[in-house]
Coordinates of C-alpha atoms in Angstrom, one line a residue:
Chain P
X1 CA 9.2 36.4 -8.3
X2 CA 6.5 35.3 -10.3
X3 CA 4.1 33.9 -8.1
X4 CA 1.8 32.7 -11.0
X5 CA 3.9 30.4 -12.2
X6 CA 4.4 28.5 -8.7
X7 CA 0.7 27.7 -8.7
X8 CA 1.1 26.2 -12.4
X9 CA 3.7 24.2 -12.0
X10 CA 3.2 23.4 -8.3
X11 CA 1.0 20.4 -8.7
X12 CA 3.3 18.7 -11.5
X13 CA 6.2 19.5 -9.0
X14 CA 4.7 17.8 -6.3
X15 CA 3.6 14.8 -8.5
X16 CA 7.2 14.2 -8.9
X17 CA 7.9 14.7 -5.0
X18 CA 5.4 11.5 -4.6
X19 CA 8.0 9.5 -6.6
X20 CA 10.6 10.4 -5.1
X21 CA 8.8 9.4 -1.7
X22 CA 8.4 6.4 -3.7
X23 CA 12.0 5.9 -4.4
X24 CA 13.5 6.7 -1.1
X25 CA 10.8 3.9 0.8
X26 CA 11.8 1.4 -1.3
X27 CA 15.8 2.6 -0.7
X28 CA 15.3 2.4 2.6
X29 CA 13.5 -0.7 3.2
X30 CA 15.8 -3.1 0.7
X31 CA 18.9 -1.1 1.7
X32 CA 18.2 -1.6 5.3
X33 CA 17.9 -5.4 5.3
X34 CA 20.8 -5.8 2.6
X35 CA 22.7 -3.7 5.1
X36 CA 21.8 -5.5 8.3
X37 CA 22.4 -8.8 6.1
X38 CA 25.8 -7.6 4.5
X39 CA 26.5 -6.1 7.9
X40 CA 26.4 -9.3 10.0
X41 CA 28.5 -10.9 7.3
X42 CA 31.5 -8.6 7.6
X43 CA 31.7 -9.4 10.9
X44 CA 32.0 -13.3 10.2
X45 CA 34.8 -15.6 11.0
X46 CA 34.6 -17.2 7.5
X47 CA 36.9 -16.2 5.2
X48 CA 35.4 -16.3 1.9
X49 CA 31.9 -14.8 3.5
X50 CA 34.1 -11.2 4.8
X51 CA 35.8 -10.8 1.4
X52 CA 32.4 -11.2 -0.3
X53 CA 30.9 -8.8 1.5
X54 CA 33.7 -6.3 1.8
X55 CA 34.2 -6.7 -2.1
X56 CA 30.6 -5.8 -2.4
X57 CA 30.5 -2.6 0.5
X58 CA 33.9 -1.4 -0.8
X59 CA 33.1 -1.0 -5.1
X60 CA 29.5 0.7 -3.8
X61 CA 31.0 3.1 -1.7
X62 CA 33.9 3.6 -4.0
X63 CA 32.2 4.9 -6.7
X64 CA 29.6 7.5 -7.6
X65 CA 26.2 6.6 -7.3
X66 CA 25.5 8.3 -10.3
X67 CA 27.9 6.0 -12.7
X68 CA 26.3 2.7 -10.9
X69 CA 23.1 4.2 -12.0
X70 CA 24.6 4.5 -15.6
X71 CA 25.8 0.8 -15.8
X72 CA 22.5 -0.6 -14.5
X73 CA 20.4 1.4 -16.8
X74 CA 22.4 1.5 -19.9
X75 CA 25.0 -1.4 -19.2
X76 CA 23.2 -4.0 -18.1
X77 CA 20.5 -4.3 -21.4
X78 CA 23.9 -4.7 -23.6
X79 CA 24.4 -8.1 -21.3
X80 CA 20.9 -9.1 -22.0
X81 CA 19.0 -7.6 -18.8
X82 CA 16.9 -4.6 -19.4
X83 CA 15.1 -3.0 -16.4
X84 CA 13.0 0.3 -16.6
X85 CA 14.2 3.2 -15.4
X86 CA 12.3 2.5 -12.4
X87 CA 13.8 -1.1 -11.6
X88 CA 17.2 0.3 -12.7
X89 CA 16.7 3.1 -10.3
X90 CA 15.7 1.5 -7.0
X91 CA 18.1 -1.6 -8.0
X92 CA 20.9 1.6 -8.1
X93 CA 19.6 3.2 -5.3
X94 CA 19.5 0.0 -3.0
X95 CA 22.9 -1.4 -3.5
X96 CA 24.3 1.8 -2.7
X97 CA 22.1 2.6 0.4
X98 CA 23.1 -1.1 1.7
X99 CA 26.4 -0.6 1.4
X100 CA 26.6 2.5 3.7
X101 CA 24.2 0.6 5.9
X102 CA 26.4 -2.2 6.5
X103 CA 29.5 -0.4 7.6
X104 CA 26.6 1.7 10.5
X105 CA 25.2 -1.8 11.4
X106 CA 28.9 -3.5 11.3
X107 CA 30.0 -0.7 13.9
X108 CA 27.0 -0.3 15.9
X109 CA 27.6 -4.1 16.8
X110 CA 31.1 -3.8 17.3
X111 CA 30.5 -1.1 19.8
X112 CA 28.4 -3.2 21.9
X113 CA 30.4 -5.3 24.8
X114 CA 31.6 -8.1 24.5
X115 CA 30.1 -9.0 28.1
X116 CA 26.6 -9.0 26.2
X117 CA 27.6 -11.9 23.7
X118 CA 28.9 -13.7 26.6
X119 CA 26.2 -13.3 28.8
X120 CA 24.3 -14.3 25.6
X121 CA 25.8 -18.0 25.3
X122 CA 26.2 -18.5 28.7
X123 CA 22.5 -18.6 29.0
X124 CA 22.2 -20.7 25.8
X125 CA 21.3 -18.3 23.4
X126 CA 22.3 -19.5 19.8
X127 CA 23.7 -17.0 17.0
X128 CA 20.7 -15.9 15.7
X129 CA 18.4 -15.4 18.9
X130 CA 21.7 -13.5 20.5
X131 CA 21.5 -11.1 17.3
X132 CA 17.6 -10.7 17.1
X133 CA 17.0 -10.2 20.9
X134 CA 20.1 -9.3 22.5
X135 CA 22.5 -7.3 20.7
X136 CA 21.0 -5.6 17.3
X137 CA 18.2 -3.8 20.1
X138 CA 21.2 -2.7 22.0
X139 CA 22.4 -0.9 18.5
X140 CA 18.8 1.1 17.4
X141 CA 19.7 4.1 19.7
X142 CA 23.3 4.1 18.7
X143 CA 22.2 4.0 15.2
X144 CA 19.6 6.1 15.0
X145 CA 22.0 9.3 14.2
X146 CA 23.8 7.5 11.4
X147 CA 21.0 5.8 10.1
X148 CA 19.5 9.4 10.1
X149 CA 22.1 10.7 7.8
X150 CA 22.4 8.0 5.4
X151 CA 18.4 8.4 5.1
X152 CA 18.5 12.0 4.6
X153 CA 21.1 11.6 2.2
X154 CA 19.6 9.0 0.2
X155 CA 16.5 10.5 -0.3
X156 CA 18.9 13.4 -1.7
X157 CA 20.7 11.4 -4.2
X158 CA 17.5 10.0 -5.7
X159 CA 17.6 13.2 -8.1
X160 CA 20.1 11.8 -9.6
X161 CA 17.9 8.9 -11.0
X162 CA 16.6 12.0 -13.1
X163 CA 19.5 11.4 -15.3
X164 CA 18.1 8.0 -16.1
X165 CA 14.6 9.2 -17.3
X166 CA 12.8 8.6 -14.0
X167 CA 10.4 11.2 -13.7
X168 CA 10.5 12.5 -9.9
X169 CA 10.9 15.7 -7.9
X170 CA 14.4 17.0 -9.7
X171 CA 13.3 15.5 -13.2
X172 CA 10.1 17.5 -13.1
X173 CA 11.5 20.7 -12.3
X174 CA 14.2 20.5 -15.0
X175 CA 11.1 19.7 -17.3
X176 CA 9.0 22.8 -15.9
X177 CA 12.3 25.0 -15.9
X178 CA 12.1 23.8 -19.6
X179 CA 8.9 24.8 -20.7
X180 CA 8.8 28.2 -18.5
X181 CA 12.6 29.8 -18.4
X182 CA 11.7 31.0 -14.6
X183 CA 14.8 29.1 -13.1
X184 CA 14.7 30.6 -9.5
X185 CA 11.0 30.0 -8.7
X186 CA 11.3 26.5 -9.6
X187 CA 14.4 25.5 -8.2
X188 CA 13.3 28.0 -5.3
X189 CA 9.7 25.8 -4.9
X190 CA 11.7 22.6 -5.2
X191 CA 14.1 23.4 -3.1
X192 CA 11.6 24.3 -0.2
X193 CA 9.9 20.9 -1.2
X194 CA 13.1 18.6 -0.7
X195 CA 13.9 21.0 2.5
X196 CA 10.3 19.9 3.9
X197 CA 10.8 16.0 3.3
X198 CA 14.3 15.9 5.3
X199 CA 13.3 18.1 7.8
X200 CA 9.8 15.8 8.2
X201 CA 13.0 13.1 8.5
X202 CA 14.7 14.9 11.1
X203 CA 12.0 15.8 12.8
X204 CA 10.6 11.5 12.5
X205 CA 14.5 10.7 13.7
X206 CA 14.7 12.5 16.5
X207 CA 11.6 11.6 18.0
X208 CA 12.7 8.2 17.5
X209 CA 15.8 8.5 19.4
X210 CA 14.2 10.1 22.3
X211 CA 11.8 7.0 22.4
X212 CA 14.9 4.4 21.9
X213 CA 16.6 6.3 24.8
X214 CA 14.4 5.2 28.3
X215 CA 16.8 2.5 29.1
X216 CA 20.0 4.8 29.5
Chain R
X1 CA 28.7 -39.8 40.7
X2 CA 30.3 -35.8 40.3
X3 CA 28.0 -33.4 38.6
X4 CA 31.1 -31.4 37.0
X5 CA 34.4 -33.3 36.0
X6 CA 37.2 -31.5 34.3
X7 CA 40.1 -33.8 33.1
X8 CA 43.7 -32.6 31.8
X9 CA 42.5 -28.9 31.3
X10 CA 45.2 -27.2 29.6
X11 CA 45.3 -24.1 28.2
X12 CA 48.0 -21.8 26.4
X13 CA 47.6 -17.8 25.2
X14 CA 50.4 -17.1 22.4
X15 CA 53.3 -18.7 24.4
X16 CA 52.2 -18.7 28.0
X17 CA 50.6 -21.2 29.8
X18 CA 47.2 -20.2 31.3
X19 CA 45.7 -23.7 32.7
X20 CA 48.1 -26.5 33.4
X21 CA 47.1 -29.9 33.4
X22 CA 43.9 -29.2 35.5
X23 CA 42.0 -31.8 37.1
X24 CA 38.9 -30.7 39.1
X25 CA 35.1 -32.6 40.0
X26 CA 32.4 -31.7 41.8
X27 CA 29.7 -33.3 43.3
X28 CA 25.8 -32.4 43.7
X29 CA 25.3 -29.5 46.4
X30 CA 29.3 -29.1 46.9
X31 CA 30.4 -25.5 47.1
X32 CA 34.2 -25.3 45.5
X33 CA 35.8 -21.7 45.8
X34 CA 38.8 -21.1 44.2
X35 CA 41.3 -18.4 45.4
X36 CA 44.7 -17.3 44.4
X37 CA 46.3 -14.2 42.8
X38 CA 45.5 -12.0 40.1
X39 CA 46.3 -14.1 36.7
X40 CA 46.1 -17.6 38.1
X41 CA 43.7 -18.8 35.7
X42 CA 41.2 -18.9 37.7
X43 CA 38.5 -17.2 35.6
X44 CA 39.9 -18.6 32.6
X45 CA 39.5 -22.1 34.1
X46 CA 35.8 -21.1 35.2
X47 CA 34.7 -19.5 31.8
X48 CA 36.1 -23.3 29.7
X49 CA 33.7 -25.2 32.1
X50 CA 30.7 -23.5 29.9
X51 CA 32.9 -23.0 26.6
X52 CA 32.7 -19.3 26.4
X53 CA 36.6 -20.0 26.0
X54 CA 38.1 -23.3 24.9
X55 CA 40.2 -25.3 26.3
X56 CA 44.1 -26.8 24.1
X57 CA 43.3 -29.7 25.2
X58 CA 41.1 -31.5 27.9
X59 CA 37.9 -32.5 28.9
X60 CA 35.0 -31.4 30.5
X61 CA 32.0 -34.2 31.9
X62 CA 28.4 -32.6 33.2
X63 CA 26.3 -35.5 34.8
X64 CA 28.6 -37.9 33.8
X65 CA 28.5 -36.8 29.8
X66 CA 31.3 -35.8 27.8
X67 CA 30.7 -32.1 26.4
X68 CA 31.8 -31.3 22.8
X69 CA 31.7 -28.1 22.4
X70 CA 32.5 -28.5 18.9
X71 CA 29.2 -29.8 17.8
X72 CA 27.5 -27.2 19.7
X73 CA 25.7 -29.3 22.5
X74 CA 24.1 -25.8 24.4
X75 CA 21.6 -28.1 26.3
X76 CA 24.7 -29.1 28.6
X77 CA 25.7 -25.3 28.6
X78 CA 22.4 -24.4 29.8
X79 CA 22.5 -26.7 32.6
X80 CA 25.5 -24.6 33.7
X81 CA 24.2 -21.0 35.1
X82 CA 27.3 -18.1 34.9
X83 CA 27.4 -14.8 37.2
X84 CA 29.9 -12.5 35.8
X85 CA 32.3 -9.8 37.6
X86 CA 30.5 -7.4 35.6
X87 CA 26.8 -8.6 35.8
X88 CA 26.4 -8.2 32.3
X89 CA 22.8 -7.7 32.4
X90 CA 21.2 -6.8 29.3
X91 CA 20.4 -2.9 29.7
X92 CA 17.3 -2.4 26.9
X93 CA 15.5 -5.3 28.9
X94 CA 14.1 -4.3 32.9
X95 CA 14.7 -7.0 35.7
X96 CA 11.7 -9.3 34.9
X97 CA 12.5 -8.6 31.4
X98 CA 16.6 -9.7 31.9
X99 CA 15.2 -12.9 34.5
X100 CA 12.4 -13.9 31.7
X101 CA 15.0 -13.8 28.3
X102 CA 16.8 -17.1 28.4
X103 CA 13.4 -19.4 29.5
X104 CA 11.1 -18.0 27.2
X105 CA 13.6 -17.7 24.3
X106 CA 15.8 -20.0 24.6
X107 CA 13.6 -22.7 26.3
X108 CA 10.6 -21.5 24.4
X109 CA 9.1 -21.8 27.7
X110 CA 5.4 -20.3 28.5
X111 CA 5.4 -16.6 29.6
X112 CA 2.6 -16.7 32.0
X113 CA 4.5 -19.2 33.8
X114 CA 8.4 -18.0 33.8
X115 CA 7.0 -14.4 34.8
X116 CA 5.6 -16.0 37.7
X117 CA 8.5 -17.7 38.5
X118 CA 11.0 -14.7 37.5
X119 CA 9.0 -12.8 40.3
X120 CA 9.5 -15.2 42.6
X121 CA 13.2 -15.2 42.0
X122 CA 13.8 -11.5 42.2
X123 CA 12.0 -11.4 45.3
X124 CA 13.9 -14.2 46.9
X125 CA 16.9 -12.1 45.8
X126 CA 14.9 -9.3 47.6
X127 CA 13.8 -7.0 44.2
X128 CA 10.4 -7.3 44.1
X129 CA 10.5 -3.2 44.0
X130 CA 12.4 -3.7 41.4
X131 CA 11.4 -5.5 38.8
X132 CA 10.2 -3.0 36.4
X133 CA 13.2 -1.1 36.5
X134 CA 16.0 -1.0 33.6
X135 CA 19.5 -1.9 35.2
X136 CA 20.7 1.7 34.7
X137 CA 18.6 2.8 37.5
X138 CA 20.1 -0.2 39.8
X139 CA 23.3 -0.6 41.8
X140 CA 25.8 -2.5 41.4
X141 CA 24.8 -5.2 44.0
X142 CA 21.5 -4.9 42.8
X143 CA 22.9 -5.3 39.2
X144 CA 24.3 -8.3 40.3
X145 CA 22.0 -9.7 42.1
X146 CA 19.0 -9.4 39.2
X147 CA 22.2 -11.1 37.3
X148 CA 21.9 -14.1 40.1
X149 CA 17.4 -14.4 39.6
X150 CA 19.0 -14.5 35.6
X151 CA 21.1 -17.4 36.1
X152 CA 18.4 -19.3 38.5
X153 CA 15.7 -19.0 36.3
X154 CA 17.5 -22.0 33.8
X155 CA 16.8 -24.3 36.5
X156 CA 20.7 -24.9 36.2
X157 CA 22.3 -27.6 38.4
X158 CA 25.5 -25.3 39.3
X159 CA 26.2 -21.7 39.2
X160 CA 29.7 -20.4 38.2
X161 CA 30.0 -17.6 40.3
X162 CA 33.5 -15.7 38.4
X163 CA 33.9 -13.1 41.3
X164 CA 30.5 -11.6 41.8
X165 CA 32.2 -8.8 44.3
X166 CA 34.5 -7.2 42.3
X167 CA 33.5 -4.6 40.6
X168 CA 30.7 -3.7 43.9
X169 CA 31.3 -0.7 46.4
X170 CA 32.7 -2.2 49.5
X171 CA 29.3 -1.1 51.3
X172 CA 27.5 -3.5 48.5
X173 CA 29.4 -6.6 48.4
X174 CA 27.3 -7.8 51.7
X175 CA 23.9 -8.2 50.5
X176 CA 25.4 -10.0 47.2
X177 CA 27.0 -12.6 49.0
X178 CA 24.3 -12.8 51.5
X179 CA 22.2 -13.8 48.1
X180 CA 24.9 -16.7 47.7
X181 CA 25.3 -18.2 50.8
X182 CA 21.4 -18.3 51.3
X183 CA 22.1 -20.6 47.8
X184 CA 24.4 -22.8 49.2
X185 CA 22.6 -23.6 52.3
X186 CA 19.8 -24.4 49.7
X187 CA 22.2 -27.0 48.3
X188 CA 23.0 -25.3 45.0
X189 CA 26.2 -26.8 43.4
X190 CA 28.3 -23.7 42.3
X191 CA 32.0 -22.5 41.8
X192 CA 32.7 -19.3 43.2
X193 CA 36.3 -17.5 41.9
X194 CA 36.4 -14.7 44.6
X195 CA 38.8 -12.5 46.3
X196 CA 36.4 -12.5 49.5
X197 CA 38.6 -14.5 51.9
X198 CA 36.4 -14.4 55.0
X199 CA 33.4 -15.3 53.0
X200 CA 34.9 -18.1 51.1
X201 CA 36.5 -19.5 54.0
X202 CA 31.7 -19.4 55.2
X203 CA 30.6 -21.2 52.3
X204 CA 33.3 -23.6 50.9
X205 CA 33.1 -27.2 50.9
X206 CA 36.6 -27.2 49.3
X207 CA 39.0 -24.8 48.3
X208 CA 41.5 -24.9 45.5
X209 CA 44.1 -22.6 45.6
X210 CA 45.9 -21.8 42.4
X211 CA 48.8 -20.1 40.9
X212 CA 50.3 -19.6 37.4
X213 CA 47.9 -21.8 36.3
X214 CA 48.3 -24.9 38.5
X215 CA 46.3 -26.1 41.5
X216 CA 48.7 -25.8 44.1
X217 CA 46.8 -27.2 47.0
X218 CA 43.2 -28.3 47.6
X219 CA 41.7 -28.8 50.4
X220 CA 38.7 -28.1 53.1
X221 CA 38.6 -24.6 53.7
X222 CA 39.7 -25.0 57.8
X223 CA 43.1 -26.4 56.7
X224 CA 43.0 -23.7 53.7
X225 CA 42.9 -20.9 55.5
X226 CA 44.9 -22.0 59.0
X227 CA 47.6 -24.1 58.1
X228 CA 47.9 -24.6 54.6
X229 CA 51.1 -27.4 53.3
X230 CA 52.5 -24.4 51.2
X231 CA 54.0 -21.5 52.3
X232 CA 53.3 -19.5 49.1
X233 CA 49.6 -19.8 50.3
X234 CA 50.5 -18.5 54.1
X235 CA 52.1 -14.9 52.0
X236 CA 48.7 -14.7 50.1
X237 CA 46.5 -14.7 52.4
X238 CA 48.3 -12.8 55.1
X239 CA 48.6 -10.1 52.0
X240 CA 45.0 -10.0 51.4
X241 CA 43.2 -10.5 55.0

């Protein structure tokens, strides 16, 4: 292994690593409420409001990630809308992450008993302050392993935004693996990078859970 | 006038009738229990008085007002307190924590003041150990009893009690229905669904006795429990003394 080229292309690799930080935050954070909101919206007794939302959770998880990507960056401009590959990718990126999020949020909540929702009303609660304070707590622990996954997986997937000319982590090493030919340091170095954010995850998840867990 | 009126209740699950033609008040301070077997309708009757089911057809009066549950009147539902068979106690919340919920968000009540009064309450229900603990570190009769100090702390002007004892070790049901009685002597209104014969036979004002959906006799709990007009009621109760 060539050790000098590691510490040349180190700094551009980890340049890239910040945007994919970048990417996954934002993923997570508009993921998480579209999947809470979507979430709560499967589970209603409206009609039209469940086949929205199931229309919407069942054509994001049905197809790849990378051809949504595809249609937002290089569909959407021939309808009139053109987003930067940035836009384009956390718009991609979201949808997809909410739609995994509202099938973990839809179950946690179903797994909760139906004692709690009554206990709920019969104290006057109201829909909202039931959800808010009484059940959606109740679901953090039980969704802290699933929400753990998705998180670890979406920060994963954000490579593939590399395929629409967002510079990040797996962009810069196909650039550096470009200019250099040494293929197994860098894919070694970026490997070990990615490895270090989802274990920093795993590590953030778990203590989480242990924290969520002094009620039971 | 009768704090709790219930006109015509009638209520049907696919084909089978679960409340027919029910006609029940009760007045300030009055104490009605209501016995009978397993599948009566006795619960289902209880949980229609605060809507968490709805009734075919029927109505329901608190203080004298008509309640539409349809437009969603919850200040007459919160005048109506509920103690399940299963305490349902909200387990990421301690005792104070469970007690304190419905006044501070619901009411929108000042914390300073329902803590105080939520302390109060749990030690009247004789917690005051307790009240920092999470419910999975409680018994069941404590479980239920933190669930009674819940159901006070509304203020409400009855408790529906939908058998309290139930799901309690034998050695646990005694200090939940000591909690109860010492709330009737208070003059609480309530409604108490229980299979406890000897103590609903101590508390009662009245006692209904239903079957297959139908009040089959009501009466004061002396004539009840001694010589009842129906002889289906004699079989019962000599099955479950």
């Amino acid at each position: 292994m060539d050790f000098s080229i590691i510490n040349r292309t180190l700094p551009i690799l980890l340049k890239g690593s910040l945007m994919t930080i970048e990417l996954t935050v934002f993923t997570i954070v508009l993921g998480s409420i579209l999947g809470i909101s979507v979430g709560l919206l499967k589970l209603s007794k409206n009609k039209v409001i469940y086949f929205i939302s199931s229309l919407y959770t069942w054509m994001f998880r049905g197809t790849p990630l990378l051809l949504q990507l595809f249609f937002f960056y290089y569909g959407l401009p021939n309808l009139g809308l053109n987003l930067s590959p940035m836009n384009a990718a956390i718009l991609g990126l979201s949808l997809n992450c909410g739609a995994y999020m509202a099938e973990i949020v839809r179950g946690g909540i179903l797994s909760i008993d139906k004692g709690q929702f009554e206990a709920a009303k019969a104290l006057g609660f109201n829909y909202i302050q039931t959800m808010l304070k009484i059940i959606l707590p109740q679901t953090y622990r039980r969704l802290i392993p699933p929400i753990g996954n998705q998180f670890i997986s979406m920060l994963k997937d954000t490579s593939l935004v590399s395929s629409i000319a967002m510079v990040e982590l797996m962009r810069s090493a196909q650039q550096m693996y470009a200019t250099t030919f040494k293929p197994i340091e860098i894919f070694f170095v970026t490997g070990c990078i990615y490895l270090l954010m989802t274990t920093v995850f795993t590590a953030f998840f778990s203590v989480l859970e242990k924290r969520l867990s002094i009620y039971e | 006038m009768n704090l709790i009126e219930v006109k015509n209740a009638n209520k049907k699950y696919n084909n089978s009738v679960v409340l027919n033609d029910i006609n029940i008040d009760v007045k300030k301070g009055e104490v009605l229990v209501i016995i009978g077997p397993s599948g009566s309708g006795k619960s289902t009757f209880l949980r229609c008085i605060n809507n968490l089911e709805s009734l075919d057809c029927g109505d329901v009066y608190i203080n004298g007002e008509k309640v539409n549950f349809k437009n969603n009147n919850s200040k007459s539902v919160t005048n109506v307190g509920m103690v399940f068979q299963n305490f349902n106690l909200f387990p990421h919340m301690t005792a104070l924590q469970n007690v304190m919920a419905a006044p501070v968000i619901v009411k929108k009540e000042k914390k300073e003041e329902v803590k105080e009064r939520a302390i109060n309450l749990l030690e009247k229900v004789g917690l005051k150990d307790k009240i920092n603990c999470y419910p999975s570190k409680l018994s069941g009769g404590q479980k239920q009893r933190v669930a009674i100090a819940r159901a006070l702390a509304m203020n409400p002007d009855i408790i529906l009690f939908d058998e309290p004892t139930s799901a309690l070790d034998p050695e646990l049901v005694g200090e939940v229905l000591n909690v109860i009685k010492e709330l009737a002597k208070e003059g609480m209104t309530m409604i108490v669904v229980t299979h406890e014969m000897g103590f609903a036979r101590e508390i009662a004002d009245r006692v209904i006795f239903m079957e297959d959906g139908k009040i089959l006799e009501e009466d004061i709990p002396e004539i009840i429990f001694s010589r009842p007009k129906h002889l289906r009621i004699k079989q019962f109760l000599q099955k479950v003394i």
